[in-house]
CSV table of C-alpha atoms and ligand atoms in Angstrom, one decimal:
chain,number,residue,atom,x,y,z
K,1,MET,CA,-0.1,0.1,0.0
K,2,THR,CA,1.4,3.4,-0.7
K,3,ASP,CA,1.1,6.4,1.3
K,4,GLY,CA,-1.6,7.9,-1.0
K,5,ASP,CA,-3.9,4.8,-0.5
K,6,ALA,CA,-6.8,5.2,2.0
K,7,VAL,CA,-7.3,2.4,4.7
K,8,PRO,CA,-10.7,0.9,3.9
K,9,GLY,CA,-13.3,2.2,6.5
K,10,ARG,CA,-10.9,4.9,7.8
K,11,MET,CA,-10.6,8.6,6.6
K,12,ALA,CA,-7.1,9.4,5.4
K,13,ALA,CA,-5.4,12.2,7.7
K,14,ALA,CA,-5.0,15.3,5.4
K,15,ALA,CA,-1.3,16.1,4.7
K,16,PRO,CA,-0.1,18.8,7.0
K,17,ARG,CA,-0.1,22.2,5.6
K,18,PRO,CA,3.3,23.7,4.8
K,19,ILE,CA,3.9,27.1,6.4
K,20,VAL,CA,6.5,29.7,6.7
K,21,LEU,CA,5.9,31.9,9.9
K,22,ASP,CA,7.0,35.6,9.6
K,23,CYS,CA,7.2,36.9,13.2
K,24,ASP,CA,8.6,39.2,15.9
K,25,PRO,CA,9.0,37.2,19.1
K,26,GLY,CA,7.2,38.4,21.3
K,27,HIS,CA,5.4,36.3,23.8
K,28,ASP,CA,2.3,35.6,21.7
K,29,ASP,CA,4.7,34.8,18.6
K,30,ALA,CA,6.5,32.3,20.8
K,31,LEU,CA,3.5,30.4,21.4
K,32,ALA,CA,2.7,30.6,17.7
K,33,ILE,CA,5.9,29.0,17.0
K,34,MET,CA,5.3,26.3,19.4
K,35,LEU,CA,1.9,25.5,18.0
K,36,ALA,CA,3.3,25.4,14.5
K,37,ALA,CA,6.0,23.2,15.4
K,38,GLY,CA,4.1,20.7,17.6
K,39,ASP,CA,0.8,20.5,15.7
K,40,PRO,CA,0.8,17.6,13.2
K,41,ARG,CA,-1.5,19.3,10.9
K,42,VAL,CA,1.2,21.9,10.3
K,43,ASP,CA,4.5,21.5,8.6
K,44,LEU,CA,6.7,24.4,9.7
K,45,LEU,CA,9.2,25.1,6.7
K,46,GLY,CA,10.9,27.9,8.6
K,47,VAL,CA,10.6,31.0,10.7
K,48,THR,CA,11.3,34.3,9.4
K,49,THR,CA,11.9,37.4,11.8
K,50,VAL,CA,11.3,41.2,11.3
K,51,ALA,CA,11.4,44.3,13.5
K,52,GLY,CA,8.4,44.9,15.5
K,53,ASN,CA,7.9,44.0,19.1
K,54,GLN,CA,11.7,44.9,19.3
K,55,THR,CA,14.5,45.2,17.0
K,56,VAL,CA,15.1,42.6,14.4
K,57,GLU,CA,18.3,41.5,16.3
K,58,LYS,CA,16.2,40.9,19.2
K,59,THR,CA,13.3,39.1,17.7
K,60,THR,CA,15.8,37.0,15.8
K,61,HIS,CA,17.6,36.0,19.0
K,62,ASN,CA,14.2,35.2,20.7
K,63,ALA,CA,12.9,33.0,17.9
K,64,CYS,CA,16.4,30.9,18.1
K,65,ALA,CA,15.7,30.9,21.9
K,66,VAL,CA,12.2,29.5,21.5
K,67,ALA,CA,13.6,26.9,19.0
K,68,THR,CA,16.1,25.9,21.5
K,69,VAL,CA,14.0,25.4,24.4
K,70,ALA,CA,11.4,23.5,22.2
K,71,GLY,CA,14.1,21.2,20.9
K,72,LEU,CA,13.7,22.3,17.3
K,73,THR,CA,17.2,22.0,16.4
K,74,GLY,CA,16.8,21.5,12.7
K,75,LEU,CA,14.5,24.7,12.4
K,76,ASP,CA,15.6,27.4,9.9
K,77,VAL,CA,15.3,30.9,11.3
K,78,ALA,CA,15.9,33.6,8.9
K,79,ALA,CA,16.4,37.2,9.9
K,80,GLY,CA,14.5,40.0,7.9
K,81,CYS,CA,13.9,43.8,7.8
K,82,ASP,CA,15.2,46.0,10.3
K,83,ARG,CA,12.6,48.7,9.9
K,84,PRO,CA,9.4,49.5,8.3
K,85,LEU,CA,9.3,50.3,4.5
K,86,LEU,CA,8.9,54.0,5.1
K,87,ARG,CA,8.6,54.9,8.5
K,88,GLU,CA,10.6,55.0,11.8
K,89,LEU,CA,10.4,51.6,13.8
K,90,THR,CA,7.9,51.7,16.7
K,91,THR,CA,8.3,48.8,19.2
K,92,ALA,CA,6.4,47.5,22.0
K,93,PRO,CA,8.5,47.4,25.3
K,94,GLY,CA,5.6,48.2,27.4
K,95,ILE,CA,4.0,44.9,26.5
K,96,HIS,CA,6.9,42.6,25.6
K,97,GLY,CA,9.8,44.2,27.8
K,98,ALA,CA,13.2,45.4,26.8
K,99,SER,CA,14.3,42.0,25.4
K,100,GLY,CA,11.1,41.6,23.4
K,101,MET,CA,10.4,38.3,25.4
K,102,ASP,CA,11.0,39.3,29.0
K,103,GLY,CA,9.8,36.9,31.9
K,104,PRO,CA,11.7,33.5,31.4
K,105,PRO,CA,15.3,33.3,32.5
K,106,PRO,CA,17.7,34.4,29.4
K,107,VAL,CA,18.5,31.5,27.0
K,108,ALA,CA,21.6,31.0,25.1
K,109,PRO,CA,20.5,29.8,21.9
K,110,SER,CA,22.0,26.6,20.2
K,111,VAL,CA,20.0,27.4,17.2
K,112,HIS,CA,21.3,30.0,14.9
K,113,PRO,CA,20.0,32.0,11.9
K,114,VAL,CA,20.6,30.7,8.6
K,115,GLN,CA,22.5,32.5,6.1
K,116,GLY,CA,20.5,34.7,3.7
K,117,HIS,CA,17.7,37.3,4.2
K,118,ALA,CA,14.0,36.4,5.4
K,119,VAL,CA,12.5,38.0,2.0
K,120,ASP,CA,14.5,35.6,-0.3
K,121,PHE,CA,13.8,32.6,2.3
K,122,LEU,CA,10.0,33.4,1.9
K,123,ILE,CA,10.3,33.6,-1.9
K,124,GLY,CA,12.2,30.4,-2.0
K,125,LYS,CA,9.7,28.4,0.0
K,126,VAL,CA,6.7,29.7,-2.0
K,127,MET,CA,8.2,29.0,-5.2
K,128,GLU,CA,9.6,25.7,-4.7
K,129,ALA,CA,6.0,24.3,-4.2
K,130,PRO,CA,3.6,26.4,-6.2
K,131,GLY,CA,0.1,26.3,-4.8
K,132,GLU,CA,1.1,24.7,-1.4
K,133,VAL,CA,2.8,26.9,1.0
K,134,THR,CA,0.9,29.3,3.3
K,135,ILE,CA,2.5,32.4,4.8
K,136,VAL,CA,1.4,33.1,8.3
K,137,ALA,CA,2.5,36.5,9.5
K,138,THR,CA,2.3,37.6,13.1
K,139,ALA,CA,4.1,40.8,12.9
K,140,PRO,CA,4.5,44.1,10.9
K,141,LEU,CA,4.1,42.9,7.1
K,142,THR,CA,7.5,44.5,6.0
K,143,ASN,CA,9.1,41.2,4.9
K,144,VAL,CA,6.0,40.0,3.1
K,145,ALA,CA,5.3,43.1,1.3
K,146,LEU,CA,9.1,43.2,0.3
K,147,ALA,CA,8.8,39.6,-0.8
K,148,LEU,CA,5.8,40.4,-3.1
K,149,ARG,CA,7.7,43.4,-4.7
K,150,ARG,CA,10.9,41.3,-5.1
K,151,GLU,CA,9.0,38.4,-6.7
K,152,PRO,CA,5.4,39.2,-7.8
K,153,ALA,CA,5.0,35.6,-8.8
K,154,ILE,CA,4.4,34.6,-5.1
K,155,ALA,CA,1.0,36.2,-5.5
K,156,THR,CA,-0.1,33.3,-7.6
K,157,ALA,CA,2.2,30.8,-6.2
K,158,VAL,CA,1.2,31.0,-2.5
K,159,ARG,CA,-1.6,28.9,-1.3
K,160,GLU,CA,-2.9,31.6,1.3
K,161,VAL,CA,-1.8,34.4,3.5
K,162,VAL,CA,-2.9,34.2,7.1
K,163,ILE,CA,-2.1,37.4,9.3
K,164,MET,CA,-2.4,38.2,12.8
K,165,GLY,CA,-3.2,42.0,12.6
K,166,GLY,CA,-5.9,44.7,12.2
K,167,ALA,CA,-9.3,44.7,13.6
K,168,PHE,CA,-12.7,45.5,12.2
K,169,GLY,CA,-13.5,47.3,15.6
K,170,ARG,CA,-11.2,49.0,17.7
K,171,GLY,CA,-7.5,48.9,17.7
K,172,ASN,CA,-4.9,48.7,20.7
K,173,VAL,CA,-2.2,51.2,19.7
K,174,THR,CA,-4.7,53.8,18.9
K,175,PRO,CA,-8.4,53.5,18.8
K,176,ALA,CA,-8.2,53.0,15.1
K,177,ALA,CA,-5.1,50.7,14.8
K,178,GLU,CA,-3.7,47.5,15.9
K,179,PHE,CA,0.2,47.3,16.5
K,180,ASN,CA,1.3,45.2,13.5
K,181,ILE,CA,-0.6,47.3,11.0
K,182,PHE,CA,0.2,50.6,12.8
K,183,VAL,CA,3.9,49.9,12.7
K,184,ASP,CA,4.1,49.4,9.0
K,185,PRO,CA,0.7,50.6,7.2
K,186,GLU,CA,2.5,50.8,3.9
K,187,ALA,CA,3.4,47.2,3.8
K,188,ALA,CA,0.0,46.2,5.0
K,189,ALA,CA,-1.4,48.1,2.0
K,190,ILE,CA,0.8,46.2,-0.4
K,191,VAL,CA,-0.1,43.0,1.4
K,192,PHE,CA,-3.9,43.4,1.3
K,193,GLY,CA,-3.7,45.1,-2.1
K,194,ALA,CA,-2.2,42.1,-3.9
K,195,PRO,CA,-4.1,39.6,-6.0
K,196,TRP,CA,-3.7,36.6,-3.3
K,197,PRO,CA,-6.1,35.4,-0.7
K,198,VAL,CA,-5.7,37.0,2.7
K,199,THR,CA,-7.4,36.0,6.0
K,200,MET,CA,-7.1,38.5,8.7
K,201,MET,CA,-7.2,37.2,12.4
K,202,GLY,CA,-7.7,40.7,14.2
K,203,LEU,CA,-8.1,41.8,17.6
K,204,ASP,CA,-11.8,41.2,17.3
K,205,VAL,CA,-11.1,37.4,17.3
K,206,THR,CA,-7.8,37.1,19.2
K,207,HIS,CA,-9.0,38.9,22.1
K,208,GLN,CA,-11.2,35.9,22.6
K,209,ALA,CA,-8.0,33.8,22.9
K,210,THR,CA,-7.2,34.7,26.4
K,211,CYS,CA,-5.1,32.5,28.7
K,212,THR,CA,-6.9,32.0,32.0
K,213,ARG,CA,-5.1,31.1,35.1
K,214,GLU,CA,-6.8,27.6,34.6
K,215,THR,CA,-5.6,27.3,31.1
K,216,GLN,CA,-2.1,28.4,32.0
K,217,ALA,CA,-2.2,25.4,34.9
K,218,ARG,CA,-2.9,23.1,32.3
K,219,ILE,CA,0.2,24.1,30.4
K,220,GLY,CA,2.1,24.0,33.4
K,221,ALA,CA,1.0,20.6,34.2
K,222,ILE,CA,2.7,19.3,31.1
K,223,GLY,CA,6.0,19.4,33.1
K,224,SER,CA,8.4,19.8,30.2
K,225,PRO,CA,10.9,22.6,30.0
K,226,VAL,CA,9.1,24.3,26.9
K,227,ALA,CA,5.8,24.1,28.9
K,228,THR,CA,7.5,25.8,31.9
K,229,PHE,CA,9.0,28.3,29.4
K,230,ALA,CA,5.5,29.1,28.1
K,231,THR,CA,4.0,29.6,31.6
K,232,GLN,CA,6.9,32.0,32.3
K,233,LEU,CA,6.0,34.0,29.4
K,234,ILE,CA,2.4,33.9,30.1
K,235,ASP,CA,3.1,35.2,33.7
K,236,TYR,CA,5.0,38.3,32.2
K,237,PHE,CA,2.4,38.9,29.5
K,238,ARG,CA,-0.5,38.8,32.0
K,239,SER,CA,1.1,41.3,34.0
K,240,THR,CA,1.8,43.9,31.1
K,241,TYR,CA,-1.7,43.2,29.8
K,242,ARG,CA,-3.3,44.1,33.1
K,243,ARG,CA,-1.0,47.3,33.2
K,244,GLU,CA,-1.3,48.3,29.6
K,245,GLN,CA,-4.4,47.3,28.3
K,246,SER,CA,-6.6,46.6,31.5
K,247,MET,CA,-7.2,43.0,30.6
K,248,GLU,CA,-7.4,40.4,33.3
K,249,ASP,CA,-5.8,37.5,31.1
K,250,PRO,CA,-3.5,38.0,28.2
K,251,PRO,CA,-4.5,37.3,24.5
K,252,VAL,CA,-2.3,34.9,22.7
K,253,HIS,CA,-3.0,36.7,19.3
K,254,ASP,CA,-0.5,35.3,17.0
K,255,ALA,CA,-1.3,31.6,18.1
K,256,CYS,CA,-4.7,32.3,16.3
K,257,ALA,CA,-3.4,32.5,12.8
K,258,VAL,CA,-1.6,29.3,13.1
K,259,ALA,CA,-4.3,27.6,14.5
K,260,TYR,CA,-6.5,28.7,11.7
K,261,VAL,CA,-4.3,26.9,9.2
K,262,ALA,CA,-4.3,23.8,11.5
K,263,ASP,CA,-8.1,23.7,11.9
K,264,PRO,CA,-10.1,26.4,10.1
K,265,SER,CA,-13.3,25.1,11.8
K,266,LEU,CA,-12.0,26.6,15.0
K,267,PHE,CA,-13.1,30.0,13.7
K,268,ASN,CA,-16.0,31.9,12.0
K,269,VAL,CA,-14.8,34.0,9.2
K,270,ARG,CA,-16.6,36.3,6.9
K,271,PRO,CA,-15.8,37.5,3.3
K,272,ALA,CA,-14.8,41.0,3.2
K,273,LEU,CA,-12.7,43.8,1.7
K,274,VAL,CA,-10.0,45.1,3.9
K,275,GLU,CA,-8.3,48.4,3.0
K,276,ILE,CA,-5.4,50.0,5.0
K,277,GLU,CA,-5.6,53.7,6.0
K,278,THR,CA,-2.1,55.1,5.4
K,279,LYS,CA,-2.8,58.7,5.6
K,280,GLY,CA,-5.0,59.4,8.4
K,281,GLU,CA,-3.9,62.0,11.0
K,282,ARG,CA,-5.5,59.9,13.7
K,283,THR,CA,-6.4,56.6,11.8
K,284,SER,CA,-3.1,55.6,10.5
K,285,GLY,CA,-2.9,51.8,10.3
K,286,MET,CA,-6.8,51.2,10.4
K,287,THR,CA,-8.0,48.2,8.8
K,288,VAL,CA,-11.1,49.5,7.3
K,289,THR,CA,-13.4,46.4,6.8
K,290,THR,CA,-16.3,46.2,4.3
K,291,PHE,CA,-18.0,42.8,5.0
K,292,MET,CA,-19.6,40.9,2.0
K,293,PRO,CA,-22.6,38.6,2.0
K,294,GLU,CA,-22.0,35.1,3.3
K,295,GLY,CA,-20.8,33.1,0.3
K,296,ALA,CA,-19.7,36.0,-1.5
K,297,SER,CA,-16.3,35.2,-3.5
K,298,ALA,CA,-13.9,37.6,-1.9
K,299,ARG,CA,-10.0,37.9,-1.8
K,300,HIS,CA,-10.1,38.6,2.0
K,301,HIS,CA,-11.7,37.0,5.0
K,302,VAL,CA,-12.0,38.2,8.3
K,303,GLY,CA,-12.1,36.2,11.5
K,304,THR,CA,-15.0,37.0,13.8
K,305,SER,CA,-15.3,34.4,16.5
K,306,LEU,CA,-13.1,31.5,17.9
K,307,ARG,CA,-14.1,28.1,19.7
K,308,ARG,CA,-11.9,29.0,22.6
K,309,GLU,CA,-11.8,25.6,24.5
K,310,ALA,CA,-11.0,23.8,21.4
K,311,PHE,CA,-8.5,26.2,20.4
K,312,TRP,CA,-6.6,25.9,23.7
K,313,ASP,CA,-6.8,22.1,23.6
K,314,ALA,CA,-4.9,22.3,20.3
K,315,VAL,CA,-2.2,24.6,21.7
K,316,ILE,CA,-2.0,22.5,24.7
K,317,ARG,CA,-1.6,19.3,22.6
K,318,ALA,CA,1.0,20.9,20.6
K,319,ILE,CA,3.2,22.0,23.5
K,320,ALA,CA,2.8,18.6,24.9
K,321,ALA,CA,4.1,17.1,21.7
K,322,LEU,CA,7.4,19.1,21.7
K,323,GLY,CA,10.4,17.5,22.9
K,324,SER,CA,8.8,14.3,21.3
K,325,VAL,CA,8.5,15.6,17.7
O,401,LIG,C1,0.2,41.9,17.9
O,401,LIG,O1,1.3,43.0,18.4
O,401,LIG,C2,2.3,42.3,19.0
O,401,LIG,O2,2.7,43.1,20.2
O,401,LIG,C3,1.9,41.0,19.2
O,401,LIG,O3,2.9,40.0,19.1
O,401,LIG,C4,0.9,40.7,18.3
O,401,LIG,O4,1.4,40.0,17.0
O,401,LIG,C5,-1.1,42.2,18.7
O,401,LIG,O5,-1.6,43.6,18.4
O,402,LIG,CA1,3.6,39.4,16.9
């Protein structure tokens, strides 16, 4: 029997979905890496990093640190852009600390970045397997926009782009804008303006993915080094979300974008047109969302709700699988 033959009476498991995760770790980016690496429905081809929550040097170090703690010794990490396309970099030390991933004791990574730029890494992975690779972006969209400019063919070769960013409701940096889009609105305008399918997991849905103390205890109960690391991240994230955003429990925004690839049925999404405000004096970075009727053919889809319990079950299963993958 070949791999492709179905066992009679049993559903063939779908092949894992190949992704490149473009991120700026970042507490919730770290959880996104763990989910992507530990969930068997996702094939993590590599991690690309960009300036956002902290400088690209720090976010790259942090990605390598997560890979090290999670035992992902073969993971490719490629460093990318050190600033937005046109603007000065805004970082988020109030939420993520001076290191970009404050909380756990410092890690000396044994995983190191690969040679070459994240933009070329992204292009290479998409063009190697036309129609198969999904780009999951959980950071300012600078790398993704530049990849599109450098190799426009990725617009038709990519399977899908899934981003954590934006909101159809209120922002978190300003009343209008969410952090990832606020930092590089010109890049976001390029990404949302391109002829490829984009699914946006914005604050409206990621604020439903909060990590309660009960959920955190389930992660801690796994007992492995990576699970302990995750709980240390969540402790810090809880303290800053309470102080800066008046939220009782921290939302692990970025894991939502990976979870959508692993299991789209965890989310409700609606067809929409998303346009980026780049000029507004007070609204720069706003994701202006026009919903379309259910079933309409649309290039953009926007997450509206999450099955929270099932989402956390998936994240916890993935963290538990790390170290044994
Ligand atoms: C987004 O901003 C960053 O601080 C988080 O990592 C997430 O990607 C939430 O607005
Ligand atoms: Ca992020």
